């Protein structure tokens, strides 16, 4: 055998099994490239061409009841992770089994089924992620089960995943009084709903993470979408309460006063996207983001806000070809970070404001 | 040309050459994923989901007489090696030429043709490798020739390979009195035999490695398989005599007394697998391993045993789909390491005992 | 959606869109492998098998007017670059749009359109690159436009690219008095001509690089080819004037006297290749290279030569199969470096002379 498997038998020119595989499998180059001009505190700092994203994807049906999906980034160092063993560059490598038309079973490395329309989009369509998603581990290894209600309007998913890809010590180092959990898991419940003939849709989820013994994280993400003829409005509310600061945003502030890992942190996020499809070929959009970071300092009774991060992305997308999912975009991507007095005085943080003007191309390019 | 080759000419919808390529080429995702519960010295230590293996493979006929095979891991850092220049994550990248039906010529990076049924299996089917294979460089660059005897029951292969992918100094550092070889090669002779209509099979090999000037390694691997209707028994005997400790197991012990690279080392291994195919869908198996590590300490006349490593893997494999090579498994994977008095007293080693209980999925998934 | 795009709709066995993609897309394994025997100053130093090159390529038409090309090396560490964000192992990841038969628009990471037949060849066909190309960043991110003159004999290309993939500080460190540019670009103009029915061809280019504020690099590459029935002669002249030493060759000399980045450097290169196609199956070739490195030392008025690098590669290539682009080669690859008195006395350089004798296989193997 020489490490080969004997699963494949040869037949003459394009055997039927191959034809069926080929028709059911897609190879996709997910690309986002741009020429971007960067400004910091209102001053022009630099211009450059960037391949923001290049993720090669292979997916499709490999058997009547088995579906496969693999996606790998070429913009990230290939480093196998200490918990799940697979490279961090690999977003997904999973199998889906459909035992019946209503039930689905998932196993492998997959995108955690957080709710919200921002996270649910193909990453090439996102110009800048809001804080919670930007700093989360979104691709985790585990298993899941899905159930579609009769009528195909409601779907429920339950996932049990490793809570992270790296070990506790790699992520948090040692924290006095806190002990590593023996099974650090993330449990995710997701509901996808569709109402009024698809005019109103939801992706809601609740997740519980066990980060360490007696240390948990609770995460709600409630995505809502209004989908009219030429007009689409999405609004995601996200709320993450973290006994250990998993996102590391607050920890990056407290690091200034010698606290490597902050505890009792909360992130609250509002995200909205408005799309107005002017014509077949032209889409106008605006993305707005507002992310609050809160912290209960040691010895304090109350949680106080440290930072508000603003994001605003107006832009235009043009589809130059009919029936071909490739768009040319122009976007203004602004970010503004304002700190509270506490964060400024105690932690030494400073407000900042930057934006970039980008033009570029986006495509989930189907190459096979 | 712009760095393109003009080898390809276009024709209308699926030209015959493409049809033939497509029917002859396979793309395979070799996967082994599991949920594993780990125990150390009898104590439960942790649980996690692991993608034990993910190797993407492309192979097939690219011409009437030319065959190609490429396999790459996504569970290993991509690091080009100093001797053969190709990444360690790449298991194989070779060409095979068939000048006549009996002769085969190989060139490129390939799996060294060690004998034994453990090594010959697709890695996804292995739950835990025995010591010699676990610590060997199994994928080496070089050339080979194969000859099939009339009747197709016996095949002989001869390979000449680089003995390693990394340089002498990267592997052994400086050793007083030992000089790097100018051509550090591995020569491998392999015999595959089939008797009684396939009921009894063999994969035997002998390999000679030139690790440095006047420093050699001799390796025998004798694989034997009894293949009955529902019952299959494999037994591999492996014996590796190493003037420089290539596997590094003994060196990891002697490192405790300041000896970075041990010399005059021998590894002896017994491996067996019993499969009982209860039905079309269910296979019961047991794997047993026994690996001895011996060392002739400097100034001593005799080789003495330092460690015995035991392995025992009972388990069950279920094939849920007909005609589709995917199995769900449950396995108990035990390892026990017992050290001799010498190893304990002189080298400070301690016995250890660990096991894990795994359930998961294995498939060499044909995606194209 | 779960991060999927809805661009693909399913149809029965090999839908027409798939058939068209398949017939228009190629997957290619660009390989060069050899057994090489290395000599240094006339002394045999070592032998080894090497996978000199393994670049996997996917390219083709994905839409009537859109062409895609991706090429990735397995002989280089995967490290996303700080400027263009994509891994250095990825040679190309670009899109080409053909708005009309005469015009082409390029966007993404691509090979900079330097002139010259050496650079224009598929890298697997090159046994050793001359200095300027060996030490240049040849794969850059940006955009380009091409225009083919009526008659299809002349083509002009203009590219605007990032001047490098790494940041100024990663490449040059801090240099007193020199300030990073806000838009460090490379502008490349290329002309490809064909005369006398393809008997005489040219690839000429001029490039301007902005390496830092007020620091430029000017590069001319003039490639010329005489293409007769059995005989082909190519001659490339290359001239690169660098205010900051981009190639780093002179800097590697001046590093000996504490000057990390040399300034006011010039590289001049002559390269020629003669091919004589003895028969359908046999090609004899000779490659000659001569590369001069010049430097204007601080405080000096004149530029003086520091080194001359010679290259000479006689060899034979045999195509064992009809209509299949795979060749077996034998080549003698010699390099000789002679330093001027100044380089020897002031910078402590020493002449060197090495060669290798290689036999191997080259193929841009079309696997799909």
mmCIF file of N, CA, C and O in Angstrom, chain A residues 32-72:
data_model
loop_
_atom_site.group_PDB
_atom_site.id
_atom_site.type_symbol
_atom_site.label_atom_id
_atom_site.label_comp_id
_atom_site.label_asym_id
_atom_site.label_seq_id
_atom_site.Cartn_x
_atom_site.Cartn_y
_atom_site.Cartn_z
ATOM 1 N N UNK A 32 -9.639 39.272 -0.884
ATOM 2 C CA UNK A 32 -9.937 40.688 -0.740
ATOM 3 C C UNK A 32 -8.616 41.422 -0.891
ATOM 4 O O UNK A 32 -7.696 41.218 -0.099
ATOM 5 N N UNK A 33 -8.498 42.217 -1.929
ATOM 6 C CA UNK A 33 -7.259 42.971 -2.134
ATOM 7 C C UNK A 33 -7.599 44.446 -2.273
ATOM 8 O O UNK A 33 -8.674 44.799 -2.740
ATOM 9 N N UNK A 34 -6.673 45.308 -1.839
ATOM 10 C CA UNK A 34 -6.980 46.730 -1.928
ATOM 11 C C UNK A 34 -5.712 47.576 -2.020
ATOM 12 O O UNK A 34 -4.618 47.136 -1.700
ATOM 13 N N UNK A 35 -5.913 48.784 -2.503
ATOM 14 C CA UNK A 35 -4.900 49.816 -2.396
ATOM 15 C C UNK A 35 -5.389 50.725 -1.288
ATOM 16 O O UNK A 35 -6.478 51.289 -1.382
ATOM 17 N N UNK A 36 -4.612 50.826 -0.198
ATOM 18 C CA UNK A 36 -5.132 51.588 0.922
ATOM 19 C C UNK A 36 -4.210 52.738 1.330
ATOM 20 O O UNK A 36 -3.000 52.622 1.317
ATOM 21 N N UNK A 37 -4.863 53.849 1.670
ATOM 22 C CA UNK A 37 -4.165 55.056 2.096
ATOM 23 C C UNK A 37 -4.500 55.280 3.555
ATOM 24 O O UNK A 37 -5.659 55.445 3.904
ATOM 25 N N UNK A 38 -3.484 55.300 4.408
ATOM 26 C CA UNK A 38 -3.722 55.271 5.840
ATOM 27 C C UNK A 38 -3.455 56.622 6.488
ATOM 28 O O UNK A 38 -2.464 57.292 6.181
ATOM 29 N N UNK A 39 -4.358 56.995 7.381
ATOM 30 C CA UNK A 39 -4.249 58.260 8.095
ATOM 31 C C UNK A 39 -4.313 57.988 9.591
ATOM 32 O O UNK A 39 -5.109 57.187 10.047
ATOM 33 N N UNK A 40 -3.475 58.679 10.321
ATOM 34 C CA UNK A 40 -3.421 58.517 11.761
ATOM 35 C C UNK A 40 -3.553 59.888 12.419
ATOM 36 O O UNK A 40 -2.758 60.785 12.119
ATOM 37 N N UNK A 41 -4.534 60.064 13.292
ATOM 38 C CA UNK A 41 -4.808 61.364 13.915
ATOM 39 C C UNK A 41 -4.916 62.471 12.856
ATOM 40 O O UNK A 41 -4.404 63.578 13.044
ATOM 41 N N UNK A 42 -5.493 62.119 11.711
ATOM 42 C CA UNK A 42 -5.710 63.112 10.666
ATOM 43 C C UNK A 42 -4.532 63.339 9.743
ATOM 44 O O UNK A 42 -4.640 64.070 8.760
ATOM 45 N N UNK A 43 -3.392 62.696 10.025
ATOM 46 C CA UNK A 43 -2.208 62.878 9.191
ATOM 47 C C UNK A 43 -2.003 61.680 8.275
ATOM 48 O O UNK A 43 -2.088 60.540 8.725
ATOM 49 N N UNK A 44 -1.729 61.947 7.009
ATOM 50 C CA UNK A 44 -1.470 60.879 6.050
ATOM 51 C C UNK A 44 -0.171 60.180 6.427
ATOM 52 O O UNK A 44 0.874 60.812 6.552
ATOM 53 N N UNK A 45 -0.220 58.876 6.662
ATOM 54 C CA UNK A 45 0.996 58.164 7.082
ATOM 55 C C UNK A 45 1.585 57.262 6.005
ATOM 56 O O UNK A 45 2.774 57.220 5.819
ATOM 57 N N UNK A 46 0.719 56.526 5.289
ATOM 58 C CA UNK A 46 1.301 55.704 4.224
ATOM 59 C C UNK A 46 0.254 55.135 3.281
ATOM 60 O O UNK A 46 -0.928 55.075 3.602
ATOM 61 N N UNK A 47 0.745 54.680 2.110
ATOM 62 C CA UNK A 47 -0.079 53.998 1.118
ATOM 63 C C UNK A 47 0.574 52.666 0.788
ATOM 64 O O UNK A 47 1.795 52.551 0.820
ATOM 65 N N UNK A 48 -0.273 51.698 0.483
ATOM 66 C CA UNK A 48 0.276 50.398 0.081
ATOM 67 C C UNK A 48 -0.804 49.533 -0.538
ATOM 68 O O UNK A 48 -1.993 49.730 -0.311
ATOM 69 N N UNK A 49 -0.358 48.557 -1.324
ATOM 70 C CA UNK A 49 -1.242 47.515 -1.838
ATOM 71 C C UNK A 49 -1.248 46.367 -0.829
ATOM 72 O O UNK A 49 -0.183 45.974 -0.347
ATOM 73 N N UNK A 50 -2.413 45.871 -0.506
ATOM 74 C CA UNK A 50 -2.507 44.811 0.498
ATOM 75 C C UNK A 50 -3.410 43.684 0.003
ATOM 76 O O UNK A 50 -4.466 43.935 -0.576
ATOM 77 N N UNK A 51 -2.973 42.451 0.198
ATOM 78 C CA UNK A 51 -3.859 41.307 0.020
ATOM 79 C C UNK A 51 -4.466 41.021 1.386
ATOM 80 O O UNK A 51 -3.972 40.200 2.151
ATOM 81 N N UNK A 52 -5.533 41.754 1.692
ATOM 82 C CA UNK A 52 -6.118 41.647 3.030
ATOM 83 C C UNK A 52 -6.484 40.208 3.366
ATOM 84 O O UNK A 52 -6.292 39.758 4.486
ATOM 85 N N UNK A 53 -7.018 39.505 2.373
ATOM 86 C CA UNK A 53 -7.417 38.135 2.624
ATOM 87 C C UNK A 53 -7.160 37.266 1.409
ATOM 88 O O UNK A 53 -7.408 37.659 0.281
ATOM 89 N N UNK A 54 -6.650 36.098 1.669
ATOM 90 C CA UNK A 54 -6.564 35.058 0.652
ATOM 91 C C UNK A 54 -6.758 33.732 1.365
ATOM 92 O O UNK A 54 -5.880 33.242 2.049
ATOM 93 N N UNK A 55 -7.967 33.184 1.221
ATOM 94 C CA UNK A 55 -8.294 31.912 1.876
ATOM 95 C C UNK A 55 -8.737 30.934 0.797
ATOM 96 O O UNK A 55 -9.737 31.156 0.121
ATOM 97 N N UNK A 56 -8.004 29.860 0.650
ATOM 98 C CA UNK A 56 -8.352 28.836 -0.326
ATOM 99 C C UNK A 56 -9.314 27.857 0.331
ATOM 100 O O UNK A 56 -9.089 27.421 1.461
ATOM 101 N N UNK A 57 -10.376 27.511 -0.385
ATOM 102 C CA UNK A 57 -11.431 26.692 0.195
ATOM 103 C C UNK A 57 -11.788 25.541 -0.731
ATOM 104 O O UNK A 57 -11.844 25.717 -1.949
ATOM 105 N N UNK A 58 -12.005 24.371 -0.152
ATOM 106 C CA UNK A 58 -12.512 23.223 -0.904
ATOM 107 C C UNK A 58 -13.699 22.697 -0.116
ATOM 108 O O UNK A 58 -13.590 22.441 1.078
ATOM 109 N N UNK A 59 -14.836 22.556 -0.784
ATOM 110 C CA UNK A 59 -16.013 22.110 -0.047
ATOM 111 C C UNK A 59 -16.970 21.392 -0.972
ATOM 112 O O UNK A 59 -16.917 21.566 -2.182
ATOM 113 N N UNK A 60 -17.838 20.601 -0.395
ATOM 114 C CA UNK A 60 -18.848 19.964 -1.203
ATOM 115 C C UNK A 60 -19.245 18.601 -0.675
ATOM 116 O O UNK A 60 -18.767 18.150 0.362
ATOM 117 N N UNK A 61 -20.143 17.971 -1.412
ATOM 118 C CA UNK A 61 -20.629 16.645 -1.062
ATOM 119 C C UNK A 61 -19.627 15.610 -1.536
ATOM 120 O O UNK A 61 -19.235 15.613 -2.706
ATOM 121 N N UNK A 62 -19.208 14.731 -0.631
ATOM 122 C CA UNK A 62 -18.306 13.666 -1.053
ATOM 123 C C UNK A 62 -19.030 12.326 -1.051
ATOM 124 O O UNK A 62 -18.480 11.305 -1.475
ATOM 125 N N UNK A 63 -20.252 12.334 -0.574
ATOM 126 C CA UNK A 63 -21.066 11.120 -0.492
ATOM 127 C C UNK A 63 -22.484 11.629 -0.313
ATOM 128 O O UNK A 63 -22.702 12.757 0.128
ATOM 129 N N UNK A 64 -23.452 10.804 -0.630
ATOM 130 C CA UNK A 64 -24.852 11.197 -0.540
ATOM 131 C C UNK A 64 -25.181 11.898 0.786
ATOM 132 O O UNK A 64 -25.937 12.863 0.825
ATOM 133 N N UNK A 65 -24.567 11.427 1.868
ATOM 134 C CA UNK A 65 -24.890 11.967 3.184
ATOM 135 C C UNK A 65 -23.704 12.609 3.886
ATOM 136 O O UNK A 65 -23.755 12.853 5.097
ATOM 137 N N UNK A 66 -22.617 12.815 3.174
ATOM 138 C CA UNK A 66 -21.427 13.385 3.800
ATOM 139 C C UNK A 66 -20.958 14.606 3.012
ATOM 140 O O UNK A 66 -20.852 14.571 1.784
ATOM 141 N N UNK A 67 -20.675 15.655 3.757
ATOM 142 C CA UNK A 67 -20.283 16.939 3.199
ATOM 143 C C UNK A 67 -18.961 17.322 3.862
ATOM 144 O O UNK A 67 -18.750 17.050 5.054
ATOM 145 N N UNK A 68 -18.050 17.923 3.092
ATOM 146 C CA UNK A 68 -16.716 18.239 3.581
ATOM 147 C C UNK A 68 -16.443 19.714 3.366
ATOM 148 O O UNK A 68 -16.883 20.301 2.371
ATOM 149 N N UNK A 69 -15.737 20.329 4.288
ATOM 150 C CA UNK A 69 -15.350 21.722 4.074
ATOM 151 C C UNK A 69 -13.973 21.982 4.671
ATOM 152 O O UNK A 69 -13.698 21.629 5.825
ATOM 153 N N UNK A 70 -13.129 22.620 3.884
ATOM 154 C CA UNK A 70 -11.759 22.921 4.276
ATOM 155 C C UNK A 70 -11.452 24.338 3.813
ATOM 156 O O UNK A 70 -11.775 24.720 2.691
ATOM 157 N N UNK A 71 -10.868 25.145 4.693
ATOM 158 C CA UNK A 71 -10.482 26.499 4.289
ATOM 159 C C UNK A 71 -9.184 26.863 4.981
ATOM 160 O O UNK A 71 -9.049 26.679 6.191
ATOM 161 N N UNK A 72 -8.255 27.395 4.225
ATOM 162 C CA UNK A 72 -6.918 27.657 4.742
ATOM 163 C C UNK A 72 -6.455 29.044 4.297
ATOM 164 O O UNK A 72 -6.662 29.434 3.167
#
